[in-house]
XYZ file of C-alpha atoms in Angstrom:
210
model
C 3.743 -100.771 -8.026
C 5.542 -99.188 -5.017
C 3.465 -96.827 -2.885
C 5.939 -93.958 -3.144
C 4.833 -93.494 -6.755
C 1.405 -92.522 -5.431
C 2.867 -89.974 -3.017
C 5.123 -88.633 -5.753
C 2.063 -88.090 -7.942
C 0.327 -86.450 -4.982
C 3.190 -83.960 -4.659
C 3.005 -83.279 -8.403
C -0.745 -82.672 -8.006
C -0.084 -79.994 -5.393
C 2.475 -78.294 -7.636
C 0.138 -78.296 -10.633
C -2.712 -77.016 -8.481
C -0.668 -73.989 -7.410
C 0.590 -73.355 -10.937
C -2.982 -73.286 -12.212
C -3.498 -70.080 -10.208
C -0.088 -68.569 -10.895
C 0.186 -68.827 -14.680
C -2.506 -68.315 -17.350
C -2.833 -71.631 -19.205
C -6.544 -71.684 -19.992
C -7.169 -74.594 -17.609
C -4.620 -76.982 -19.121
C -2.614 -77.184 -15.895
C -5.826 -77.798 -13.962
C -6.704 -80.708 -16.240
C -3.204 -82.116 -15.754
C -3.661 -81.797 -11.975
C -6.912 -83.783 -12.102
C -5.306 -86.532 -14.192
C -2.373 -86.644 -11.775
C -4.468 -87.076 -8.641
C -6.606 -89.754 -10.291
C -3.415 -91.608 -11.209
C -2.112 -91.239 -7.651
C -5.305 -92.706 -6.199
C -5.266 -95.554 -8.732
C -1.697 -96.474 -7.753
C -2.570 -96.287 -4.042
C -5.666 -98.489 -4.382
C -3.689 -100.893 -6.558
C -1.216 -101.229 -3.697
C -3.916 -101.777 -1.028
C -7.321 -100.559 0.013
C -5.838 -99.064 3.168
C -3.277 -97.059 1.204
C -5.948 -95.914 -1.236
C -8.352 -94.655 1.450
C -5.481 -93.058 3.366
C -4.408 -91.108 0.275
C -8.031 -90.165 -0.436
C -8.440 -88.718 3.070
C -5.182 -86.777 2.716
C -6.375 -85.279 -0.579
C -9.783 -84.395 0.874
C -8.195 -82.544 3.816
C -5.246 -80.823 2.169
C -6.793 -79.688 -1.132
C -9.204 -77.122 0.442
C -6.357 -75.799 2.603
C -4.198 -75.290 -0.466
C -7.080 -73.537 -2.228
C -7.509 -71.107 0.676
C -3.771 -70.399 0.891
C -3.438 -69.825 -2.858
C -6.473 -67.522 -2.945
C -4.943 -65.402 -0.184
C -1.585 -65.166 -1.939
C -2.846 -64.870 -5.524
C -3.795 -61.119 -5.462
C -0.173 -60.314 -4.564
C 1.342 -62.330 -7.419
C 2.273 -60.703 -10.775
C -0.620 -62.372 -12.598
C -3.035 -61.460 -9.801
C -1.972 -57.805 -9.781
C -2.239 -57.661 -13.553
C -5.784 -59.019 -13.573
C -6.865 -56.827 -10.663
C -4.993 -53.805 -12.070
C -3.271 -53.350 -8.715
C 0.212 -52.021 -8.088
C 2.564 -53.781 -5.618
C 1.561 -52.957 -2.045
C -1.567 -51.087 -3.131
C -4.782 -51.828 -1.248
C -8.354 -51.345 -2.414
C -8.581 -47.988 -0.640
C -5.570 -46.706 -2.531
C -6.921 -47.828 -5.844
C -10.178 -45.992 -5.233
C -8.240 -42.719 -4.894
C -6.291 -43.006 -8.133
C -6.186 -39.997 -10.398
C -5.952 -39.315 -14.109
C -2.755 -38.259 -15.816
C -3.766 -34.599 -15.443
C -4.205 -35.018 -11.680
C -8.015 -35.182 -11.668
C -9.301 -37.694 -9.070
C -11.468 -40.403 -10.571
C -14.187 -39.669 -8.020
C -14.588 -36.179 -9.527
C -15.804 -37.741 -12.794
C -19.103 -38.857 -11.234
C -21.933 -37.019 -13.005
C -19.780 -36.061 -16.006
C -21.136 -36.781 -19.473
C -19.134 -38.404 -22.243
C -19.432 -40.694 -25.229
C -18.727 -44.385 -25.766
C -15.806 -44.848 -28.135
C -16.271 -48.639 -28.337
C -19.044 -51.082 -27.563
C -19.349 -51.693 -23.806
C -20.174 -55.405 -23.363
C -20.016 -54.600 -20.463
C -16.522 -53.049 -20.488
C -15.047 -50.817 -23.137
C -13.584 -47.410 -23.902
C -15.302 -44.080 -23.250
C -14.285 -40.443 -23.620
C -15.054 -38.084 -20.734
C -13.689 -34.536 -20.511
C -11.556 -35.216 -23.604
C -9.880 -38.144 -21.815
C -10.150 -41.775 -22.992
C -10.969 -44.101 -20.116
C -11.753 -47.755 -19.518
C -15.297 -48.073 -18.175
C -17.908 -50.665 -17.289
C -21.566 -50.427 -18.274
C -24.194 -50.845 -15.569
C -26.764 -53.489 -16.442
C -26.923 -53.098 -20.217
C -24.624 -53.011 -23.259
C -23.790 -49.607 -24.721
C -23.151 -49.034 -28.413
C -20.195 -47.049 -29.684
C -21.099 -43.397 -30.210
C -23.833 -43.411 -27.565
C -23.877 -40.715 -24.896
C -23.020 -41.913 -21.380
C -22.816 -40.514 -17.863
C -20.450 -41.587 -15.100
C -22.522 -42.986 -12.224
C -19.878 -44.147 -9.740
C -16.241 -45.060 -9.243
C -15.407 -48.142 -7.189
C -11.961 -49.624 -6.588
C -10.527 -47.611 -9.465
C -13.197 -48.757 -11.940
C -15.459 -46.274 -13.711
C -19.111 -47.279 -14.081
C -21.334 -45.604 -16.662
C -24.867 -45.819 -18.007
C -26.381 -44.610 -21.279
C -28.335 -41.357 -21.445
C -30.653 -39.932 -24.062
C -29.874 -36.840 -26.074
C -32.602 -35.010 -24.151
C -30.857 -35.809 -20.851
C -27.540 -34.720 -22.321
C -28.972 -31.415 -23.564
C -30.662 -30.748 -20.224
C -27.441 -31.432 -18.317
C -25.406 -29.194 -20.608
C -27.995 -26.413 -20.266
C -27.900 -26.752 -16.478
C -24.123 -26.416 -16.543
C -24.405 -23.314 -18.731
C -26.650 -21.522 -16.218
C -25.015 -22.804 -13.063
C -24.654 -20.327 -10.156
C -20.903 -20.297 -10.604
C -21.232 -18.515 -13.948
C -24.138 -16.183 -13.158
C -23.410 -12.538 -12.334
C -24.650 -10.946 -9.084
C -27.605 -8.562 -9.447
C -26.738 -4.910 -9.888
C -28.109 -2.566 -7.250
C -29.838 0.640 -8.351
C -27.470 3.635 -8.323
C -29.580 5.389 -5.712
C -29.112 2.531 -3.260
C -25.385 2.463 -3.759
C -24.982 6.099 -2.575
C -24.876 6.786 1.174
C -27.501 9.123 2.707
C -24.872 11.841 3.201
C -24.569 12.228 -0.574
C -28.117 13.561 -0.960
C -28.479 17.372 -1.080
C -31.551 18.021 1.016
C -31.144 21.825 0.619
C -32.160 21.627 -3.060
C -35.459 19.952 -2.269
C -38.517 22.211 -2.776
C -40.322 21.607 0.484
C -42.962 24.311 -0.290
C -44.170 22.316 -3.253
C -45.334 19.499 -1.039
C -49.146 19.153 -0.901
C -50.930 20.613 2.099
């Protein structure tokens, strides 16, 4: 079999390898790429041992380079942006500063208490400040209906952990008596009046003890 068949299969292998990253196929394109390169090597070795080893060296050198190039380009492709939830031209720093629809920065949600609307295994839906949000559980699954607290926000993702009802009640009580809502102490009326307002003439100085 002519050797150019082997190089044609090698080119097809490169194309399939790139497509595996660009389109979601569940690994089918990757399997096709493996079959293609095996066929290319079989044709090359069938032609001659020299051709077979030459093609094998080319594959060993170029495949890692293609992997590195595709990994660098993949986050900027439509499928990459969709998986990473990134808008065109948006960097990680920009995503970390995203806000809710009402203008509230995501970072301001840290420490807020909410409730899990779905099971978090580890990701799911929560409700914080009457807003439904996608969140990720830290370290353990969270059942729907369980109280949660926002622990951190990284790269636009909200991380939560479960809290007990006692923790929730304590946090709500602390918010109710926070310094922002407390009233300043009222000074006694006598301290509010300046010294000039006192009528020293009416004082009975003779009644003072000797």
